[in-house]
Coordinates of C-alpha atoms in Angstrom, one line a residue:
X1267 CA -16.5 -31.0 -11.7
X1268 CA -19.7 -29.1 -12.6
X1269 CA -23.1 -31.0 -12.7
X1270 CA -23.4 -30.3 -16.2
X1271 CA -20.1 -31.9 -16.8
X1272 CA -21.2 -34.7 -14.8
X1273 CA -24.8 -35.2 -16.5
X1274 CA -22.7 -34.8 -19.9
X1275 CA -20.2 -38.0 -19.2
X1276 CA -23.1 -40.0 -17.4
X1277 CA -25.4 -39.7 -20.5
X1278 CA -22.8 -40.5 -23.2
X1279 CA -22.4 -44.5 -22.5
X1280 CA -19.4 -45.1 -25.3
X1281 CA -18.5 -42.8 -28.5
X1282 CA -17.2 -45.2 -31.6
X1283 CA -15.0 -43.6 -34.6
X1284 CA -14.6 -44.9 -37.4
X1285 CA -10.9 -44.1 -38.8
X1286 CA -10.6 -45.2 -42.7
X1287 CA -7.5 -46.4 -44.5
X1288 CA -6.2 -47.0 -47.2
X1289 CA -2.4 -48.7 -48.6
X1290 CA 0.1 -46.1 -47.8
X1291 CA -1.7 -44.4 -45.0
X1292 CA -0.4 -41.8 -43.0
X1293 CA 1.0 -43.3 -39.4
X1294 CA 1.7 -40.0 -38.2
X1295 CA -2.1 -39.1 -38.3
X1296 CA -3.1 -42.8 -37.4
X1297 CA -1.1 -43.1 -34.3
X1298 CA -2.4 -39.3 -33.7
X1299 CA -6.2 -40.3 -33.1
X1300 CA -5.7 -43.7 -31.3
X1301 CA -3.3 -41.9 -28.8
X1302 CA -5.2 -39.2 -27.8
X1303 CA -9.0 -41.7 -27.8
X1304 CA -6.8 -43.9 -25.8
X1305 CA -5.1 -41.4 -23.2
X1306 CA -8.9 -39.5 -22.7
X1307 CA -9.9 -43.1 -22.1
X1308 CA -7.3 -43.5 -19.2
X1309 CA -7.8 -40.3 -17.9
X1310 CA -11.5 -41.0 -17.4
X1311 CA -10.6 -44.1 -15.8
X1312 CA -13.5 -45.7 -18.7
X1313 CA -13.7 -46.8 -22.2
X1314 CA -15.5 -43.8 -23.4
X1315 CA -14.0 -43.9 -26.9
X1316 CA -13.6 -46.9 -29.5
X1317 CA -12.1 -47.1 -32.3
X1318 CA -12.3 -49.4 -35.6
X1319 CA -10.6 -49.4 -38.6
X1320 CA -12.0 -49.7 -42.3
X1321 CA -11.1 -50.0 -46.0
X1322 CA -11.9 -50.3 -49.4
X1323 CA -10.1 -53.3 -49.7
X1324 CA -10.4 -55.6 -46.4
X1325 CA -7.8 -57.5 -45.2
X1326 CA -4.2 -56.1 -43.4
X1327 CA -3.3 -52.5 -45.0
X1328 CA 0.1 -51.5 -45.1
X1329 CA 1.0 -47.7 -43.7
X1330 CA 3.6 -45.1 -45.2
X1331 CA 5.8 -46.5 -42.2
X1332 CA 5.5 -49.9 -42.4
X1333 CA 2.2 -50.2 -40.1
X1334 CA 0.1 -52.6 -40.7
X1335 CA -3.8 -52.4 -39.9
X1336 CA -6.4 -54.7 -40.1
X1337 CA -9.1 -53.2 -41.5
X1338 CA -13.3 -54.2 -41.7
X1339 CA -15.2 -53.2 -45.4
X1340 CA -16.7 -50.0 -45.4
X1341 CA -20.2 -50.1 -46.4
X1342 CA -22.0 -46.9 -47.7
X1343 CA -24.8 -47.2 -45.3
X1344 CA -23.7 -49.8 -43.1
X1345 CA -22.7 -49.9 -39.5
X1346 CA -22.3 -46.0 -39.2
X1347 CA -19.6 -44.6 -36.0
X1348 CA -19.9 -41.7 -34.2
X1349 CA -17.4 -40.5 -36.4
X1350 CA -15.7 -40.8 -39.4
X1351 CA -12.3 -40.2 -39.9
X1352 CA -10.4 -40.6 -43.4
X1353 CA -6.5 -40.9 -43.0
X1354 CA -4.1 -38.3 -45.6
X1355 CA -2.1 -40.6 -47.6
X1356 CA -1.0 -41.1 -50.9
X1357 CA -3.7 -43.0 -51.7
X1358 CA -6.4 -40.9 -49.8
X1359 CA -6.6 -38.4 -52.2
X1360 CA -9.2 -41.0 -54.8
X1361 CA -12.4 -40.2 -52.7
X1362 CA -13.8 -43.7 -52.6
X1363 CA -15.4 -42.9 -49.3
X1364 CA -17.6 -39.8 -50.5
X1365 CA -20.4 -42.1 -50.4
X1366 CA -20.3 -43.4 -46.6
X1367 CA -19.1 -39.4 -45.9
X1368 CA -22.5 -38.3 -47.5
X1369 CA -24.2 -41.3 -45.3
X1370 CA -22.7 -39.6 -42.1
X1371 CA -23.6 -36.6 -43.1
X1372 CA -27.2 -37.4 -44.0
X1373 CA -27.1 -39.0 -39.9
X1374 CA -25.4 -35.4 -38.9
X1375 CA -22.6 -37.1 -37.4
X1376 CA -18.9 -36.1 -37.9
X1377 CA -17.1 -36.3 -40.9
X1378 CA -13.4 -35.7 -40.5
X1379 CA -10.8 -35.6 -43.9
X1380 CA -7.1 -35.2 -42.8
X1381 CA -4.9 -33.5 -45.4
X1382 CA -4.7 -36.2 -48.9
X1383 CA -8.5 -37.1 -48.0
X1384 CA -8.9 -33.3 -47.9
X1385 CA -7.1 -32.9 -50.9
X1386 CA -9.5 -35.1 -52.7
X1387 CA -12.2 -34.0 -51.6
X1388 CA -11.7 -30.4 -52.2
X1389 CA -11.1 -31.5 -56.0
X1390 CA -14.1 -33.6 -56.1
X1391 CA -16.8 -31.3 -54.3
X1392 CA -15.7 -28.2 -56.9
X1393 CA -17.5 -26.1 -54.8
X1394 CA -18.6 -26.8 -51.1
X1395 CA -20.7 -25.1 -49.1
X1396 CA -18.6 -23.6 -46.6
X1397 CA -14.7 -22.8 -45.7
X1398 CA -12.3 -25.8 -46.1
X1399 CA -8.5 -26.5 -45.8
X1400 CA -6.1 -29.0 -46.3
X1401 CA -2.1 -29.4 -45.7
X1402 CA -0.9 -26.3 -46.6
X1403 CA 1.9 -27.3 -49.5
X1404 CA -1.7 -28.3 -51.6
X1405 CA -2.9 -25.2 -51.2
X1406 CA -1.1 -23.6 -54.2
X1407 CA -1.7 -26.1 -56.2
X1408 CA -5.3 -26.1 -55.9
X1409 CA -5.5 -22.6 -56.1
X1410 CA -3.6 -23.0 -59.5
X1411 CA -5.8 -25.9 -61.4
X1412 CA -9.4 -24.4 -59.8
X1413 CA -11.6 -21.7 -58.3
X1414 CA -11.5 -22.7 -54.7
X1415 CA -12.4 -18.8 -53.0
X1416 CA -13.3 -20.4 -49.5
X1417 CA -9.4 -22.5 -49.2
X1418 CA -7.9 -21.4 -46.1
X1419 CA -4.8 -22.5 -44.9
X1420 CA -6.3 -23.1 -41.5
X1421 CA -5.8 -26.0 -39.1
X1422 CA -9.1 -27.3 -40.2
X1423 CA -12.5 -25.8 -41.5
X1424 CA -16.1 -27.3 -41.1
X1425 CA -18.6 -27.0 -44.1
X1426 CA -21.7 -28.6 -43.3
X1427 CA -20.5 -30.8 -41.3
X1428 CA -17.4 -32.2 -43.1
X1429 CA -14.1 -31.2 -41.3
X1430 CA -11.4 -30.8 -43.5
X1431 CA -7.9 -30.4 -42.0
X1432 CA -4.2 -29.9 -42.4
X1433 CA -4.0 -33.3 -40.4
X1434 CA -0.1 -34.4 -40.4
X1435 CA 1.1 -33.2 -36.6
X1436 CA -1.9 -31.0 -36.2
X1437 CA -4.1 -33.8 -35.8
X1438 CA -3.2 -34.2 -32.5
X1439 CA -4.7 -31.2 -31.1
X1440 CA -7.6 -31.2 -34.1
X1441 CA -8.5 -34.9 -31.9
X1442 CA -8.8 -33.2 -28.6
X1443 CA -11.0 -30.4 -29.9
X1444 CA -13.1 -32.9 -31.2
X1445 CA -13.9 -34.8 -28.2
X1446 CA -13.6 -31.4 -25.9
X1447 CA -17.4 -31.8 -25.7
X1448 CA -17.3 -34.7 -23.8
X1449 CA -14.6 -33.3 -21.5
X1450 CA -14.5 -31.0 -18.8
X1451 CA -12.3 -27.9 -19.4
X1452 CA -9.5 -29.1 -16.6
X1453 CA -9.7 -33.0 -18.0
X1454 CA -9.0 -30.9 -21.9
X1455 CA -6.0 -29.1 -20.0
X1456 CA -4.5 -32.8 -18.3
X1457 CA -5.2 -34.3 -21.6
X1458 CA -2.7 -31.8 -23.6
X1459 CA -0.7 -31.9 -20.7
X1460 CA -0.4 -36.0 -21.3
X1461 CA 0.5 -35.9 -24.6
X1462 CA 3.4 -33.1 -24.0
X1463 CA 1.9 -30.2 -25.6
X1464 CA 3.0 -26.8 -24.4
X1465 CA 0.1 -25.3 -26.1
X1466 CA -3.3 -26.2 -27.9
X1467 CA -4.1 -24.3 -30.8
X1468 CA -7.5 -23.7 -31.9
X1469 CA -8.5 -24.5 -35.3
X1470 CA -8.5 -21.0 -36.9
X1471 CA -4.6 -20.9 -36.3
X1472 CA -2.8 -20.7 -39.4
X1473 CA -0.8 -23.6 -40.3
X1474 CA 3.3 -23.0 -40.0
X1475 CA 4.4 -22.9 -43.2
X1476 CA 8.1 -23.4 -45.0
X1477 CA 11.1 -21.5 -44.3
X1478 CA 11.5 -20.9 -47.6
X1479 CA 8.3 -18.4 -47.3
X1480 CA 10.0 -15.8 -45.7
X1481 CA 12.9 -14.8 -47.3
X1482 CA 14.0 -12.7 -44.5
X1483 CA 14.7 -16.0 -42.6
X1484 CA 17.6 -16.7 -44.4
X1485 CA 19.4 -14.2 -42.4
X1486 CA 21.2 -16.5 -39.6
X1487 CA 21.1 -13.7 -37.2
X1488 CA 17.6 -12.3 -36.9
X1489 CA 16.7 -16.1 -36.5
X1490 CA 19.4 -16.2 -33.4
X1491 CA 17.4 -13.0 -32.3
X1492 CA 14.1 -14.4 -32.3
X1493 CA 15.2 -17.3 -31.1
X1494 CA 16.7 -15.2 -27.8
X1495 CA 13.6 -13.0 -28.0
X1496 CA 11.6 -16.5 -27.3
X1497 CA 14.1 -17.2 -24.8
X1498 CA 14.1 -14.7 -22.6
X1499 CA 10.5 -13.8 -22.0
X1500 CA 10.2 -14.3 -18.4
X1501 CA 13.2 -11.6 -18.3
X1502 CA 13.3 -9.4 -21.0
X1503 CA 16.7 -8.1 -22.3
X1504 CA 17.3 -4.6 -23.7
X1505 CA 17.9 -4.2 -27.5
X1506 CA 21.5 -2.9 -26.8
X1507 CA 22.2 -6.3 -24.9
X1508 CA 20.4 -8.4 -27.5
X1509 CA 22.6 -6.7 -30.6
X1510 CA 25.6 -7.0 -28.4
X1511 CA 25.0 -10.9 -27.6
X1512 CA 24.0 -11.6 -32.0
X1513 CA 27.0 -9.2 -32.6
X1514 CA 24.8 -7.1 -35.0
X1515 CA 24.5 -3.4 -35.0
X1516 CA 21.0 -1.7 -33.4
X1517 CA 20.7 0.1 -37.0
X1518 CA 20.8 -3.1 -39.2
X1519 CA 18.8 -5.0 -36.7
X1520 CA 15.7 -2.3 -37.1
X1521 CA 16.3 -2.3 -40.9
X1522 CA 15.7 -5.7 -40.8
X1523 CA 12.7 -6.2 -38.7
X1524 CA 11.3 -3.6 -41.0
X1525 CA 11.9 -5.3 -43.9
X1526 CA 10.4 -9.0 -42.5
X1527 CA 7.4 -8.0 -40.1
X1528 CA 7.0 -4.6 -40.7
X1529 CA 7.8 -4.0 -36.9
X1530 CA 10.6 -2.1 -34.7
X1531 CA 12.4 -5.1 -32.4
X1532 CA 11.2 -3.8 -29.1
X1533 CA 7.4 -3.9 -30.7
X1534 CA 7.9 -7.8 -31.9
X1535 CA 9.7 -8.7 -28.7
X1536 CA 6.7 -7.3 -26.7
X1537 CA 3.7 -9.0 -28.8
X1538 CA 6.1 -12.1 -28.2
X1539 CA 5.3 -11.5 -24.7
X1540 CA 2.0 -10.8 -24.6
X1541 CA 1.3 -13.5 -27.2
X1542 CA 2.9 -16.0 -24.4
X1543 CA 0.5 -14.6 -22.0
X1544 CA -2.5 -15.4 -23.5
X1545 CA -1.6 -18.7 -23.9
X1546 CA -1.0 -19.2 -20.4
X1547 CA -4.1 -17.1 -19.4
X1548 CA -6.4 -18.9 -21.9
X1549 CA -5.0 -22.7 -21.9
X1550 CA -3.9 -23.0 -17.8
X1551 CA -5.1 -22.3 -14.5
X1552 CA -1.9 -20.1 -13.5
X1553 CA -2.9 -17.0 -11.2
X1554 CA -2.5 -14.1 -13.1
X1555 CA 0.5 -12.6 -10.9
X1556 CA 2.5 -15.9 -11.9
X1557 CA 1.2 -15.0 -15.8
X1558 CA 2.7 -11.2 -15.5
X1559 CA 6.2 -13.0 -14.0
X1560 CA 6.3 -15.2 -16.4
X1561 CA 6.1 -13.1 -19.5
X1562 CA 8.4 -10.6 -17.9
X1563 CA 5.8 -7.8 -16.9
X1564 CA 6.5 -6.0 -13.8
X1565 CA 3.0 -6.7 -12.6
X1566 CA -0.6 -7.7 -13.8
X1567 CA -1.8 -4.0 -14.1
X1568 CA 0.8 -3.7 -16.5
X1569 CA 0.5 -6.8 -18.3
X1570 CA -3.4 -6.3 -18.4
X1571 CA -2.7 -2.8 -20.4
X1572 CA -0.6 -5.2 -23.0
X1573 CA -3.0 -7.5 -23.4
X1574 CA -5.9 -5.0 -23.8
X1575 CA -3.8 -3.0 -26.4
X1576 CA -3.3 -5.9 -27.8
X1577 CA -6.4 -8.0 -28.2
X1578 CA -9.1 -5.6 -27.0
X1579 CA -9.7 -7.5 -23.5
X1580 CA -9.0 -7.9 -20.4
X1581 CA -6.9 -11.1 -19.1
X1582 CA -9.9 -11.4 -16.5
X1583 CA -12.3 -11.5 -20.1
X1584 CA -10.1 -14.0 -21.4
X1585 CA -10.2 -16.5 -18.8
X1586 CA -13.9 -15.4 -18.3
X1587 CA -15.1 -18.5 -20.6
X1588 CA -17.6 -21.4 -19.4
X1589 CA -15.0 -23.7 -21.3
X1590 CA -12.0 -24.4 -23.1
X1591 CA -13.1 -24.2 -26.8
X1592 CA -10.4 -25.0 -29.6
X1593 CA -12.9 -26.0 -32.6
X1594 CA -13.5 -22.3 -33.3
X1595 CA -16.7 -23.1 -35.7
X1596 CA -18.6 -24.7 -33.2
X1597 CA -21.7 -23.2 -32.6
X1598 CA -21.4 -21.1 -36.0
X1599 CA -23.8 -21.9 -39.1
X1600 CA -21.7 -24.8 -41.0
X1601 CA -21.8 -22.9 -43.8
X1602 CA -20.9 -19.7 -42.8
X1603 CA -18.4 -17.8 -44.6

């Protein structure tokens, strides 16, 4: 561990947040933040994070699942966390908490609104200061009833100092980036490795969005061939032996992956590849020899070209970093555009 790591973790005595609920609550999104505060906690082998629970309403607060939560008034300038985080829900969308959200924000603490609290707020606010997003099946609709020119369909956003997010399973990995700070970068990799996540997105990746958005996903086959693309990156396949296994011919195949991704197969199969490399260069500690092997490159001098071509650097740049960073407007003016 580094001595700035250590002097980091010494200094920072407990870290409370604040989640608010209200009837009908997302448990997805609950059971998101507790889990991750509560595995960080183990794996520091300290109760660095608390949690508490708050409501309009006070008293036991029944979830979308059946959940039940007992839950502490929340009081516009009262008692103030660490952070505040509003639950998505269908009742998280009537921004009854914009005034202890402004409080926070006055303190400059975190402000976090998962998808319905998102919602709402991006209706409320009409126009705020910076970038914001939200789950991405409300994006339409708020495109459609306002002027909303800085909607993204991000993971999450920060405008001065309010996170908005797509929440729902995202907020796992929105959860660790939020607490990265207090982590070193190999506890943020053992952390994600706890909770079973093959890979931790950082907040400007786009959201995954319906089926029904890509037309060209109807067709049973090309998903079978991405789906053996995926399969076989360690050991590539040819395009003859990938037609002959779908049972589709080489011409209709190209026709296709012209029409979807505006790519030849070979071209899509590689940035597969290469795309699985910089994962495993960026969120492990793998050698780069076992990276090359393991996206089916014949060494690291050719996967390095791939990369390069690619993404414009090196794998050395991209494990060159101080630290793993997945909140992607850290450090940038909250209300940048």
């Amino acid at each position: 561990m580094r001595k700035e790591d250590n002097q980091t973790q010494d200094a920072l005595s407990s870290y409370v947040v604040e989640i608010h609920v209200a009837r009908g609550f997302s448990g997805l999104e609950l059971t998101s933040i507790t889990h991750v505060l509560a595995t960080a906690n183990t794996l520091l082998g300290r109760d660095l994070f608390s949690w508490r629970f708050s409501t309009d309403a006070p008293g036991i607060i029944t979830g979308d699942q059946g959940a039940l939560v007992r839950a502490e008034p929340a009081i516009a300038d009262h008692r103030l966390a660490d952070m505040f985080i509003v639950v998505g829900g269908r009742n998280a969308g009537t921004p009854t908490w914009l005034p202890r959200v402004r409080a926070m924000q006055r303190k400059g603490r975190f402000v976090v609104l998962l998808s319905d609290a998102a919602t709402g707020y991006i209706k409320n606010t009409k126009a705020p200061g910076g970038r914001v997003t939200t789950h991405w099946r409300d994006v339409t609709p708020l495109i459609e009833t306002g002027y909303h020119p800085k909607l993204t369909t991000h993971l999450s956003e920060n405008s001065d100092g309010i996170i908005t997010a797509a929440g729902a399973g995202a907020t796992l990995e929105l959860m660790i980036g939020l607490i990265a700070r207090h982590l070193t970068s190999p506890q943020i990799a053992e952390l994600g490795s706890q909770l079973l996540l093959q890979t931790l997105r950082k907040s400007d990746a786009e959201q995954p969005r319906s089926i029904a958005d890509n037309e060209g996903l109807f067709d049973n086959r090309l998903t079978q061939v991405i789906r053996l693309m995926e399969e076989t990156v360690n050991e590539p396949l040819s395009m003859d032996d990938i037609t002959a296994r779908i049972g589709v011919s080489t011409r209709h195949l190209e026709r296709v992956f012209r029409t979807t991704f505006n790519d030849t197969p070979a071209r899509f199969y590689k940035r597969l590849r290469v795309k699985r490399a910089r994962t495993m260069i960026e969120e492990s500690l793998l050698p780069m020899i076992d990276v090359s092997v393991a996206c089916g490159f014949g060494s690291c001098t050719t996967m390095s070209k791939a990369v390069k071509d690619e993404y414009g650097v090196t794998p050395s740049q991209m494990r060159a970093r101080k630290k793993i960073t997945l909140l992607t407007y850290e450090g940038r003016q909250s209300g940048d555009t």
